[in-house]
CSV table of C-alpha atoms in Angstrom, one decimal:
chain,number,residue,atom,x,y,z
N,1,MET,CA,-10.0,22.5,-14.8
N,2,GLU,CA,-12.1,23.1,-11.6
N,3,HIS,CA,-11.3,20.9,-8.8
N,4,LYS,CA,-14.7,19.3,-7.8
N,5,ALA,CA,-15.6,17.6,-4.5
N,6,PRO,CA,-14.4,13.6,-4.2
N,7,LEU,CA,-17.2,11.3,-4.4
N,8,LEU,CA,-16.9,9.3,-1.6
N,9,LEU,CA,-17.3,5.1,-1.3
N,10,THR,CA,-20.5,4.2,0.3
N,11,ASP,CA,-20.0,1.3,2.8
N,12,GLU,CA,-21.6,-1.3,0.4
N,13,GLN,CA,-18.5,-0.3,-1.4
N,14,MET,CA,-15.7,-0.5,1.6
N,15,ARG,CA,-17.1,-3.4,2.3
N,16,LYS,CA,-16.6,-4.7,-1.0
N,17,PHE,CA,-12.9,-3.2,-0.7
N,18,ILE,CA,-12.1,-5.2,2.9
N,19,THR,CA,-13.7,-9.0,1.7
N,20,ASP,CA,-12.2,-8.1,-2.4
N,21,GLY,CA,-9.3,-6.5,-2.0
N,22,PHE,CA,-10.2,-4.4,-5.2
N,23,LEU,CA,-13.0,-1.9,-6.5
N,24,ILE,CA,-13.8,-1.3,-11.0
N,25,LEU,CA,-14.4,2.1,-11.2
N,26,LYS,CA,-15.1,4.6,-13.9
N,27,THR,CA,-15.0,8.2,-14.6
N,28,ASP,CA,-17.2,10.1,-16.9
N,29,PHE,CA,-14.4,11.8,-19.7
N,30,SER,CA,-15.7,12.3,-22.9
N,31,ARG,CA,-14.7,10.0,-25.6
N,32,GLU,CA,-12.5,12.9,-27.1
N,33,PHE,CA,-10.0,13.4,-24.2
N,34,HIS,CA,-9.5,9.2,-23.6
N,35,ARG,CA,-9.1,9.5,-27.7
N,36,GLN,CA,-6.6,12.7,-27.5
N,37,LEU,CA,-5.0,10.9,-24.7
N,38,LEU,CA,-4.2,7.3,-26.6
N,39,GLU,CA,-2.6,9.4,-29.3
N,40,GLN,CA,-0.1,11.3,-27.3
N,41,LEU,CA,0.9,7.5,-25.6
N,42,ASN,CA,1.1,6.0,-28.6
N,43,TYR,CA,3.5,8.8,-29.8
N,44,VAL,CA,5.0,9.2,-26.9
N,45,TYR,CA,6.0,5.4,-27.0
N,46,GLU,CA,6.9,4.9,-30.7
N,47,HIS,CA,9.5,7.6,-30.6
N,48,GLU,CA,10.7,7.9,-27.0
N,49,GLY,CA,9.8,5.0,-25.4
N,50,ASN,CA,8.0,4.2,-22.0
N,51,PRO,CA,8.5,7.2,-19.8
N,52,GLY,CA,8.1,5.4,-16.5
N,53,ASN,CA,8.1,7.4,-13.3
N,54,ASN,CA,8.0,10.3,-15.6
N,55,LEU,CA,4.8,9.3,-16.9
N,56,LEU,CA,2.9,12.4,-15.4
N,57,PRO,CA,4.8,15.3,-16.4
N,58,ARG,CA,5.7,13.5,-19.7
N,59,ILE,CA,1.6,13.3,-20.4
N,60,ARG,CA,0.2,16.1,-18.6
N,61,GLU,CA,-3.4,15.4,-19.2
N,62,LEU,CA,-2.9,12.9,-17.0
N,63,GLN,CA,-3.2,14.6,-13.7
N,64,GLN,CA,-6.9,15.4,-14.5
N,65,VAL,CA,-7.8,11.8,-14.4
N,66,PHE,CA,-6.1,11.4,-10.3
N,67,ASP,CA,-8.2,15.4,-10.1
N,68,HIS,CA,-11.2,13.0,-11.2
N,69,PRO,CA,-13.6,13.2,-7.9
N,70,VAL,CA,-14.5,9.5,-8.7
N,71,VAL,CA,-10.6,9.0,-8.3
N,72,THR,CA,-9.7,11.2,-5.7
N,73,GLY,CA,-13.7,10.0,-3.7
N,74,ALA,CA,-12.2,6.5,-3.8
N,75,LEU,CA,-8.7,7.0,-2.9
N,76,THR,CA,-9.6,9.6,0.2
N,77,SER,CA,-12.1,6.6,1.4
N,78,VAL,CA,-9.6,4.2,1.2
N,79,LEU,CA,-6.4,5.9,1.9
N,80,GLY,CA,-6.9,9.3,4.0
N,81,PRO,CA,-7.3,12.4,3.3
N,82,ASP,CA,-3.8,13.6,3.2
N,83,TYR,CA,-3.1,9.7,0.8
N,84,MET,CA,0.7,10.5,-1.4
N,85,LEU,CA,0.8,10.3,-5.0
N,86,HIS,CA,4.0,8.1,-4.6
N,87,ALA,CA,6.8,8.9,-7.2
N,88,HIS,CA,6.6,5.3,-8.9
N,89,ARG,CA,4.7,4.4,-11.8
N,90,HIS,CA,4.4,2.6,-15.1
N,91,GLY,CA,2.5,2.4,-17.8
N,92,HIS,CA,1.6,-1.0,-19.0
N,93,PHE,CA,1.7,-2.0,-22.9
N,94,ASN,CA,0.7,-5.0,-23.6
N,95,ALA,CA,-0.1,-6.3,-27.0
N,96,SER,CA,1.0,-10.3,-25.9
N,97,SER,CA,-1.5,-13.1,-26.6
N,98,LYS,CA,-0.2,-15.2,-23.3
N,99,ALA,CA,-1.2,-14.2,-19.8
N,100,GLY,CA,1.1,-13.3,-17.7
N,101,GLY,CA,1.8,-14.7,-14.5
N,102,TRP,CA,0.3,-13.9,-11.1
N,103,HIS,CA,2.5,-12.0,-8.7
N,104,LYS,CA,2.5,-9.2,-6.1
N,105,ASP,CA,3.9,-5.8,-6.7
N,106,SER,CA,6.9,-6.2,-4.9
N,107,TYR,CA,8.1,-2.6,-2.8
N,108,TRP,CA,11.4,-2.2,-5.9
N,109,GLY,CA,12.5,-5.5,-3.9
N,110,TYR,CA,12.2,-4.4,-0.5
N,111,GLN,CA,11.8,-7.2,1.3
N,112,LYS,CA,9.0,-6.3,3.5
N,113,ILE,CA,6.0,-7.8,6.0
N,114,ARG,CA,2.5,-6.7,4.0
N,115,ASN,CA,0.1,-5.1,6.1
N,116,HIS,CA,-3.0,-6.1,5.9
N,117,HIS,CA,-4.6,-2.7,6.9
N,118,PRO,CA,-4.8,-1.1,3.5
N,119,TRP,CA,-1.7,1.2,4.2
N,120,TRP,CA,-0.6,1.0,-0.1
N,121,ALA,CA,-2.9,1.1,-2.6
N,122,MET,CA,-3.0,1.0,-6.4
N,123,ILE,CA,-4.6,3.2,-9.4
N,124,MET,CA,-4.7,0.6,-12.6
N,125,TYR,CA,-5.9,3.2,-15.6
N,126,PHE,CA,-7.5,2.2,-18.9
N,127,PRO,CA,-7.6,4.6,-21.2
N,128,GLN,CA,-9.3,2.7,-23.6
N,129,ASP,CA,-12.0,0.6,-24.0
N,130,THR,CA,-11.0,-2.5,-22.5
N,131,SER,CA,-12.9,-6.1,-23.9
N,132,ILE,CA,-11.5,-8.8,-22.1
N,133,GLU,CA,-10.6,-10.1,-25.6
N,134,MET,CA,-7.9,-7.0,-25.4
N,135,GLY,CA,-6.0,-8.6,-22.1
N,136,PRO,CA,-7.4,-6.4,-19.5
N,137,THR,CA,-5.9,-7.3,-15.6
N,138,GLY,CA,-6.6,-10.6,-14.3
N,139,ILE,CA,-7.4,-9.7,-10.4
N,140,MET,CA,-8.1,-12.7,-7.9
N,141,PRO,CA,-10.4,-11.9,-5.3
N,142,GLY,CA,-9.7,-11.5,-1.6
N,143,THR,CA,-6.0,-12.8,-2.1
N,144,GLN,CA,-4.4,-9.4,-0.5
N,145,ASN,CA,-3.5,-11.0,2.7
N,146,TYR,CA,-2.4,-14.1,2.0
N,147,GLU,CA,1.8,-14.3,1.1
N,148,SER,CA,1.7,-17.7,-0.6
N,149,ARG,CA,-0.9,-18.7,-4.2
N,150,THR,CA,-4.0,-19.4,-2.4
N,151,PHE,CA,-6.3,-19.9,-5.5
N,152,VAL,CA,-9.6,-22.0,-5.2
N,153,SER,CA,-9.2,-23.7,-9.0
N,154,ASP,CA,-6.5,-23.9,-11.2
N,155,GLU,CA,-8.6,-22.8,-13.7
N,156,ASN,CA,-8.6,-18.9,-12.5
N,157,LYS,CA,-12.7,-19.3,-11.9
N,158,GLU,CA,-12.5,-16.7,-9.7
N,159,GLU,CA,-10.7,-14.2,-11.9
N,160,ALA,CA,-11.8,-10.7,-11.7
N,161,LEU,CA,-11.5,-8.8,-15.3
N,162,ALA,CA,-10.9,-4.8,-15.1
N,163,SER,CA,-12.7,-4.5,-18.4
N,164,GLY,CA,-14.6,-2.1,-20.0
N,165,GLU,CA,-15.3,1.0,-21.2
N,166,ALA,CA,-12.5,3.6,-21.8
N,167,GLY,CA,-11.6,5.3,-18.1
N,168,THR,CA,-12.3,1.9,-16.1
N,169,PHE,CA,-10.4,1.6,-13.8
N,170,ALA,CA,-8.9,-1.0,-10.6
N,171,LEU,CA,-8.4,0.7,-7.3
N,172,ILE,CA,-6.3,-2.5,-6.3
N,173,HIS,CA,-5.5,-2.9,-2.3
N,174,TYR,CA,-1.2,-3.3,-2.7
N,175,ASP,CA,-0.8,-6.7,-2.1
N,176,ILE,CA,-3.2,-8.6,-3.9
N,177,TRP,CA,-2.7,-11.3,-7.0
N,178,HIS,CA,-2.7,-10.0,-10.1
N,179,ARG,CA,-2.4,-10.3,-13.7
N,180,SER,CA,-1.7,-9.4,-17.4
N,181,THR,CA,-4.5,-11.4,-19.4
N,182,PRO,CA,-3.7,-12.4,-22.9
N,183,ASN,CA,-4.8,-9.4,-25.4
N,184,VAL,CA,-5.9,-12.3,-28.3
N,185,LEU,CA,-6.5,-9.5,-30.8
N,186,GLY,CA,-3.6,-8.0,-30.7
N,187,LYS,CA,-4.3,-4.3,-30.3
N,188,GLU,CA,-2.6,-1.7,-28.7
N,189,ARG,CA,-3.8,-2.1,-25.0
N,190,TYR,CA,-2.3,0.1,-22.0
N,191,MET,CA,-2.7,0.2,-18.7
N,192,LEU,CA,-1.9,2.8,-17.2
N,193,LYS,CA,-0.4,2.2,-13.1
N,194,PHE,CA,0.0,4.5,-10.2
N,195,GLU,CA,1.1,4.1,-6.3
N,196,PHE,CA,-0.6,5.7,-3.3
N,197,MET,CA,0.4,5.3,0.1
N,198,ARG,CA,-2.0,6.6,3.1
N,199,THR,CA,0.2,9.4,5.0
N,200,GLN,CA,-1.8,9.1,8.6
N,201,ALA,CA,-3.3,6.6,10.2
N,202,PRO,CA,-6.8,6.3,10.3
N,203,THR,CA,-8.9,8.1,13.3
N,204,SER,CA,-12.1,8.2,11.6
N,205,PRO,CA,-13.6,6.9,8.8
N,206,SER,CA,-12.9,9.0,5.6
N,207,TRP,CA,-15.6,7.6,3.1
N,208,ASN,CA,-19.6,7.9,3.1
N,209,HIS,CA,-20.2,6.3,6.9
N,210,MET,CA,-23.5,5.4,7.6
N,211,ASP,CA,-23.0,2.1,9.3
N,212,LYS,CA,-21.3,1.6,12.4
N,213,GLU,CA,-20.9,-1.5,13.0
N,214,TRP,CA,-19.3,-4.5,10.4
N,215,LYS,CA,-21.7,-6.5,8.0
N,216,LEU,CA,-21.0,-8.7,4.7
N,217,PRO,CA,-21.8,-7.5,1.7
N,218,ALA,CA,-24.5,-8.3,-0.4
N,219,LEU,CA,-21.6,-10.6,-2.9
N,220,VAL,CA,-18.4,-11.5,-1.9
N,221,GLY,CA,-16.3,-12.5,-4.2
N,222,ALA,CA,-13.7,-13.5,-2.3
N,223,PRO,CA,-13.3,-17.5,-1.7
N,224,TYR,CA,-12.3,-17.5,1.9
N,225,MET,CA,-15.8,-16.7,4.0
N,226,ALA,CA,-13.9,-17.7,7.3
N,227,GLN,CA,-12.3,-14.3,7.4
N,228,GLU,CA,-15.0,-11.8,8.6
N,229,THR,CA,-12.5,-11.5,12.1
N,230,MET,CA,-9.7,-10.1,10.0
N,231,TRP,CA,-12.3,-8.1,7.9
N,232,GLU,CA,-14.1,-7.0,10.7
N,233,GLU,CA,-11.2,-5.8,12.3
N,234,THR,CA,-10.1,-3.8,9.1
N,235,TRP,CA,-12.9,-1.8,8.8
N,236,ASN,CA,-12.8,-0.9,12.7
N,237,TRP,CA,-9.4,-0.2,12.0
N,238,LEU,CA,-10.6,2.2,9.2
N,239,SER,CA,-12.9,3.8,11.5
N,240,GLY,CA,-10.0,5.2,14.0
N,241,ARG,CA,-10.6,2.0,16.4
N,242,VAL,CA,-6.9,0.2,17.1
N,243,GLY,CA,-6.9,-3.5,18.7
N,244,SER,CA,-10.7,-3.1,18.2
N,245,ILE,CA,-10.9,-6.7,18.5
N,246,ALA,CA,-8.9,-7.3,21.7
N,247,ASN,CA,-10.6,-9.6,24.5
N,248,THR,CA,-14.4,-9.8,22.6
N,249,VAL,CA,-14.3,-13.4,23.1
N,250,LYS,CA,-14.4,-14.8,26.6
N,251,GLU,CA,-11.8,-16.6,27.7
N,252,ASP,CA,-12.2,-20.6,26.9
N,253,ALA,CA,-8.6,-22.1,27.8
N,254,GLU,CA,-10.2,-25.5,25.2
N,255,TYR,CA,-11.3,-23.0,22.1
N,256,VAL,CA,-7.2,-21.0,22.7
N,257,GLN,CA,-5.5,-24.4,22.6
N,258,GLN,CA,-7.2,-25.4,19.1
N,259,LEU,CA,-6.8,-22.6,17.9
N,260,ALA,CA,-3.1,-22.7,18.8
N,261,VAL,CA,-2.6,-25.6,16.5
N,262,ASP,CA,-5.0,-24.0,13.9
N,263,LEU,CA,-2.0,-21.2,14.3
N,264,ARG,CA,0.9,-23.6,12.7
N,265,ASP,CA,-2.0,-25.2,9.4
N,266,ALA,CA,-0.5,-25.3,6.2
N,267,SER,CA,-3.4,-23.3,4.8
N,268,GLU,CA,-2.7,-20.4,5.6
N,269,PRO,CA,-6.3,-18.9,5.2
N,270,ASN,CA,-6.9,-21.0,8.4
N,271,ALA,CA,-3.6,-20.2,10.4
N,272,LEU,CA,-4.8,-16.4,9.6
N,273,HIS,CA,-8.3,-16.9,11.0
N,274,ALA,CA,-6.3,-18.7,14.0
N,275,ALA,CA,-4.5,-15.5,14.7
N,276,TYR,CA,-7.3,-13.3,14.2
N,277,GLU,CA,-9.5,-15.2,16.6
N,278,LEU,CA,-6.7,-15.1,19.5
N,279,ALA,CA,-6.6,-11.6,19.2
N,280,ARG,CA,-10.1,-11.9,20.5
N,281,CYS,CA,-8.8,-14.6,23.6
N,282,GLY,CA,-7.3,-12.7,26.0
N,283,LYS,CA,-4.6,-13.0,27.7
N,284,LEU,CA,-4.8,-16.7,27.2
N,285,GLY,CA,-5.2,-16.0,23.6
N,286,ILE,CA,-1.7,-13.7,23.6
N,287,ASP,CA,0.0,-16.0,25.2
N,288,ALA,CA,-0.3,-18.4,22.1
N,289,LEU,CA,0.5,-16.0,19.5
N,290,LEU,CA,3.6,-15.3,22.2
N,291,GLN,CA,4.6,-18.8,21.2
N,292,GLY,CA,4.0,-18.9,18.1
N,293,ILE,CA,6.2,-15.1,17.5
N,294,HIS,CA,9.0,-17.6,18.6
N,295,HIS,CA,8.6,-20.5,16.7
N,296,GLU,CA,11.1,-22.0,14.8
N,297,GLU,CA,9.0,-22.0,11.7
N,298,ILE,CA,9.0,-18.6,9.8
N,299,GLY,CA,4.7,-19.1,8.5
N,300,VAL,CA,4.0,-19.0,11.8
N,301,SER,CA,6.2,-16.4,13.2
N,302,ARG,CA,4.8,-14.2,10.6
N,303,ILE,CA,1.1,-15.6,10.9
N,304,SER,CA,1.5,-14.7,14.9
N,305,ALA,CA,2.6,-11.4,14.7
N,306,TYR,CA,-0.4,-10.4,12.5
N,307,GLY,CA,-2.5,-11.7,15.3
N,308,LEU,CA,-0.4,-9.6,17.7
N,309,SER,CA,-0.3,-6.3,16.0
N,310,VAL,CA,-4.6,-6.1,16.5
N,311,SER,CA,-4.3,-7.5,20.1
N,312,GLY,CA,-4.5,-4.5,21.4
N,313,ILE,CA,-1.9,-3.0,24.4
N,314,ASP,CA,-1.7,-6.1,26.5
N,315,ALA,CA,0.2,-7.7,23.8
N,316,VAL,CA,3.4,-5.1,24.0
N,317,GLN,CA,5.0,-6.1,27.0
N,318,GLY,CA,5.9,-9.8,24.9
N,319,LEU,CA,6.9,-8.2,22.0
N,320,SER,CA,8.4,-5.6,24.1
N,321,GLU,CA,10.3,-9.1,24.9
N,322,ALA,CA,10.9,-10.8,21.8
N,323,LEU,CA,13.3,-7.7,20.2
N,324,ASP,CA,16.0,-9.4,21.7
N,325,SER,CA,15.5,-12.7,20.2
N,326,LYS,CA,18.6,-13.8,18.4
N,327,ARG,CA,16.4,-14.8,14.9
N,328,ILE,CA,16.1,-11.8,13.2
N,329,GLU,CA,13.0,-13.1,11.3
N,330,THR,CA,11.1,-12.9,15.0
N,331,VAL,CA,12.6,-9.6,16.0
N,332,ILE,CA,10.6,-8.3,12.9
N,333,HIS,CA,8.1,-9.3,13.1
N,334,ALA,CA,7.8,-8.2,16.7
N,335,VAL,CA,8.8,-4.7,14.8
N,336,PHE,CA,6.2,-5.2,12.6
N,337,ALA,CA,3.0,-5.5,15.2
N,338,LEU,CA,4.5,-3.1,17.4
N,339,GLY,CA,4.2,-0.4,14.3
N,340,GLU,CA,0.7,-1.4,13.2
N,341,LEU,CA,-0.2,-1.0,17.3
N,342,ARG,CA,0.6,2.5,17.2
N,343,ARG,CA,0.6,4.7,20.3
N,344,LEU,CA,0.1,1.6,22.7
N,345,ALA,CA,3.5,0.5,21.4
N,346,ALA,CA,5.0,3.9,22.3
N,347,VAL,CA,6.6,2.5,25.5
N,348,THR,CA,8.9,0.8,23.1
N,349,VAL,CA,10.1,3.2,21.0
N,350,ASN,CA,14.0,3.7,22.8
N,351,LYS,CA,14.6,0.2,22.5
N,352,LEU,CA,13.8,0.0,18.6
N,353,ILE,CA,16.8,3.1,18.6
N,354,GLY,CA,18.4,1.4,20.3
N,355,LEU,CA,18.0,-2.0,17.0
N,356,LEU,CA,18.8,1.2,14.2
N,357,GLU,CA,22.7,-0.3,15.4
N,358,HIS,CA,21.7,-3.7,14.4
N,359,PRO,CA,23.7,-5.2,11.8
N,360,SER,CA,20.9,-6.6,9.7
N,361,ASN,CA,19.3,-3.8,7.5
N,362,LYS,CA,16.8,-5.9,7.2
N,363,VAL,CA,16.0,-4.9,10.8
N,364,ARG,CA,16.9,-1.5,10.4
N,365,GLN,CA,14.5,-0.9,7.5
N,366,ALA,CA,11.8,-2.8,9.7
N,367,VAL,CA,12.1,-0.7,12.2
N,368,VAL,CA,12.5,3.1,10.6
N,369,GLU,CA,9.3,2.1,9.3
N,370,THR,CA,7.6,1.6,12.6
N,371,LEU,CA,9.1,4.8,14.6
N,372,GLY,CA,7.0,6.3,11.6
N,373,MET,CA,4.2,4.4,12.7
N,374,ILE,CA,4.6,4.7,16.5
N,375,GLY,CA,5.1,8.8,15.7
N,376,GLY,CA,6.0,9.6,19.3
N,377,PRO,CA,7.7,10.8,22.1
N,378,ILE,CA,8.9,13.4,19.1
N,379,ASP,CA,11.9,14.1,19.5
N,380,ALA,CA,13.8,10.9,20.2
N,381,ILE,CA,11.8,10.0,16.6
N,382,VAL,CA,13.1,12.5,14.7
N,383,ALA,CA,16.3,12.1,15.9
N,384,GLY,CA,16.7,8.7,15.1
N,385,LEU,CA,15.0,9.5,11.5
N,386,ILE,CA,17.9,11.8,10.8
N,387,ARG,CA,20.8,8.9,11.3
N,388,CYS,CA,18.6,6.8,8.7
N,389,LEU,CA,18.7,9.6,6.4
N,390,LYS,CA,22.8,8.7,6.5
N,391,ASP,CA,22.8,4.8,6.8
N,392,GLU,CA,24.2,2.9,4.1
N,393,ASP,CA,21.0,0.6,3.2
N,394,VAL,CA,19.3,2.8,0.8
N,395,GLN,CA,15.7,0.8,1.8
N,396,VAL,CA,16.6,2.0,5.7
N,397,ARG,CA,17.1,6.2,3.8
N,398,PHE,CA,13.9,5.7,1.2
N,399,THR,CA,12.4,4.8,4.4
N,400,ALA,CA,13.3,6.9,6.9
N,401,GLY,CA,12.2,10.2,4.4
N,402,LEU,CA,8.0,7.9,4.4
N,403,SER,CA,8.3,8.0,8.2
N,404,LEU,CA,9.3,11.6,8.3
N,405,ALA,CA,6.2,12.6,5.8
N,406,ARG,CA,4.0,10.9,8.4
N,407,ILE,CA,5.4,12.6,11.3
N,408,GLY,CA,4.7,15.8,9.3
N,409,ALA,CA,5.4,19.3,10.9
N,410,PRO,CA,6.8,17.7,14.0
N,411,ALA,CA,9.8,16.5,12.1
N,412,GLU,CA,11.0,19.8,10.9
N,413,ALA,CA,14.3,19.3,13.2
N,414,ALA,CA,14.8,16.9,9.5
N,415,VAL,CA,14.7,19.5,7.1
N,416,PRO,CA,19.1,20.2,6.6
N,417,GLN,CA,19.5,16.4,6.2
N,418,LEU,CA,16.8,16.3,3.7
N,419,GLN,CA,17.9,18.7,2.3
N,420,ILE,CA,21.1,16.3,1.6
N,421,ALA,CA,19.1,13.7,1.0
N,422,LEU,CA,17.9,15.1,-2.1
N,423,ASP,CA,21.3,14.6,-3.7
N,424,ASP,CA,20.9,11.1,-2.7
N,425,GLU,CA,22.1,8.7,-5.5
N,426,ASN,CA,18.8,6.7,-5.4
N,427,ARG,CA,15.6,8.2,-7.1
N,428,TYR,CA,13.1,6.9,-4.2
N,429,VAL,CA,15.3,8.5,-1.5
N,430,ARG,CA,15.7,11.6,-2.9
N,431,ALA,CA,11.8,11.3,-4.0
N,432,HIS,CA,11.0,10.9,-0.3
N,433,ALA,CA,12.8,13.4,0.8
N,434,LEU,CA,11.0,15.3,-1.5
N,435,GLU,CA,7.7,14.4,-0.2
N,436,ALA,CA,9.0,14.8,3.7
N,437,LEU,CA,9.9,18.7,3.0
N,438,ARG,CA,6.3,19.0,1.9
N,439,TYR,CA,4.5,17.1,4.2
N,440,ILE,CA,6.5,19.2,7.0
N,441,GLY,CA,5.8,22.0,5.4
N,442,THR,CA,7.1,24.7,7.7
N,443,GLU,CA,8.7,28.0,5.8
N,444,ASP,CA,12.1,26.3,5.8
N,445,ALA,CA,11.0,22.9,4.3
N,446,LYS,CA,8.8,25.1,1.5
N,447,ASP,CA,12.1,27.0,0.9
N,448,ALA,CA,14.7,23.4,0.6
N,449,LEU,CA,11.1,22.3,-2.0
N,450,ILE,CA,10.5,25.3,-4.0
N,451,LYS,CA,14.7,25.1,-5.0
N,452,HIS,CA,15.1,21.7,-5.3
N,453,LEU,CA,12.1,21.5,-7.7
N,454,PHE,CA,13.3,24.6,-10.0
N,455,ASN,CA,16.3,23.5,-10.4
N,456,SER,CA,14.8,19.7,-11.6
N,457,ARG,CA,12.0,21.3,-13.1
N,458,TRP,CA,11.4,19.2,-16.6
N,459,CYS,CA,9.8,20.7,-19.6
N,460,SER,CA,6.9,17.8,-20.6
N,461,ASN,CA,7.5,18.7,-24.4
N,462,THR,CA,11.6,18.9,-24.6
N,463,THR,CA,11.6,15.7,-26.9
N,464,PRO,CA,14.7,14.9,-29.2
N,465,GLN,CA,12.0,15.8,-32.2
N,466,SER,CA,11.5,18.8,-30.2
N,467,THR,CA,14.1,20.2,-28.9
N,468,PHE,CA,13.1,23.8,-27.8
N,469,TYR,CA,10.8,25.5,-29.8
N,470,PRO,CA,8.3,26.0,-30.2
């Protein structure tokens, strides 16, 4: 199949993704393509069960979906041109007349702070015509940045439904609240879920970018219009501007004092708005956020970290000092904010590497991700990540592989330990080690990658009904 150039999103579509956290798009495959795809899915599910992470190799035609220019263009626009198709994928079958519960997907049990910036995204692909009565995925617009189930109404009036003809798909921010809706017709309904991650922080817009400055889209489905500061910051971040909102409002002691009170508001949208506004208020705002990260209420500390993560270089010293906190949550929140500040936080790398000896696996998990986001000094970070590939905690090990993939070729020294990780007992440690070798891309890395893939190659035609012929 000929690979066509990605069909990049427009400014308006990117604005909608930032405010609402999702887009409903459609491929243009033929009806026959989807008929055959559905036929294969029915056979596999009936005779073999759900193939889970082997969905793509088991049904090879699915790769055509992820090579489609609408799909590659959407992913490139949101995650950059070097995005990664994650090893975890799942085909959801829904014939239930009962609605599923609202949820955010987990990171396979990994309790991390969720990024407001789109480092991760999911595609939910519908290979059959999916009417509202067939139970499409329901999405709550604008909830990608809220930890709590902060919905406008109990009747879910704001819910968006990913319904449409075969080939319709939802591109969603990984952290948005969603659910399965009732399939009142009881007909077969598949939703094929694939995860993708950004491997490089943006340095420039990766969509069809025309307007430099942020503005609201024509229609906003997100219910909380007070989040425009947060949305503008995300737009700027995607455009390659780090800490872009820092010091954009003149310091005003009275305004900062009110925002510091709002930081403790029981309403998460109000508290988040205060955190992002404080990031604009110079030293006074940063001081209020630093007080917040040490607040006795964990929720206030976490929300303060979001503000500090976009406050620019002036927040680094206070965050570095917060790494010395006796409270694990404060340390984790500070580590998270430093990672989002990326190269601005390079002066804290030695201190962060020291935390790789921390007795809390949650602290080590946060640090190993942040080291990959900061990216330098290279030698010190790569040496630390090599140690993490041998950590007793599986989540530290699999995150180390992702961080090394982000660093790429400069992480060549990790190749021998990555080869060892290919035999790890955990499937995601092995998968992330493979990805790291691919993104490092040196001859030694490629040799290790090819050898492992040949040794573990999988035949999509081999089933209990067809063991070796034809």
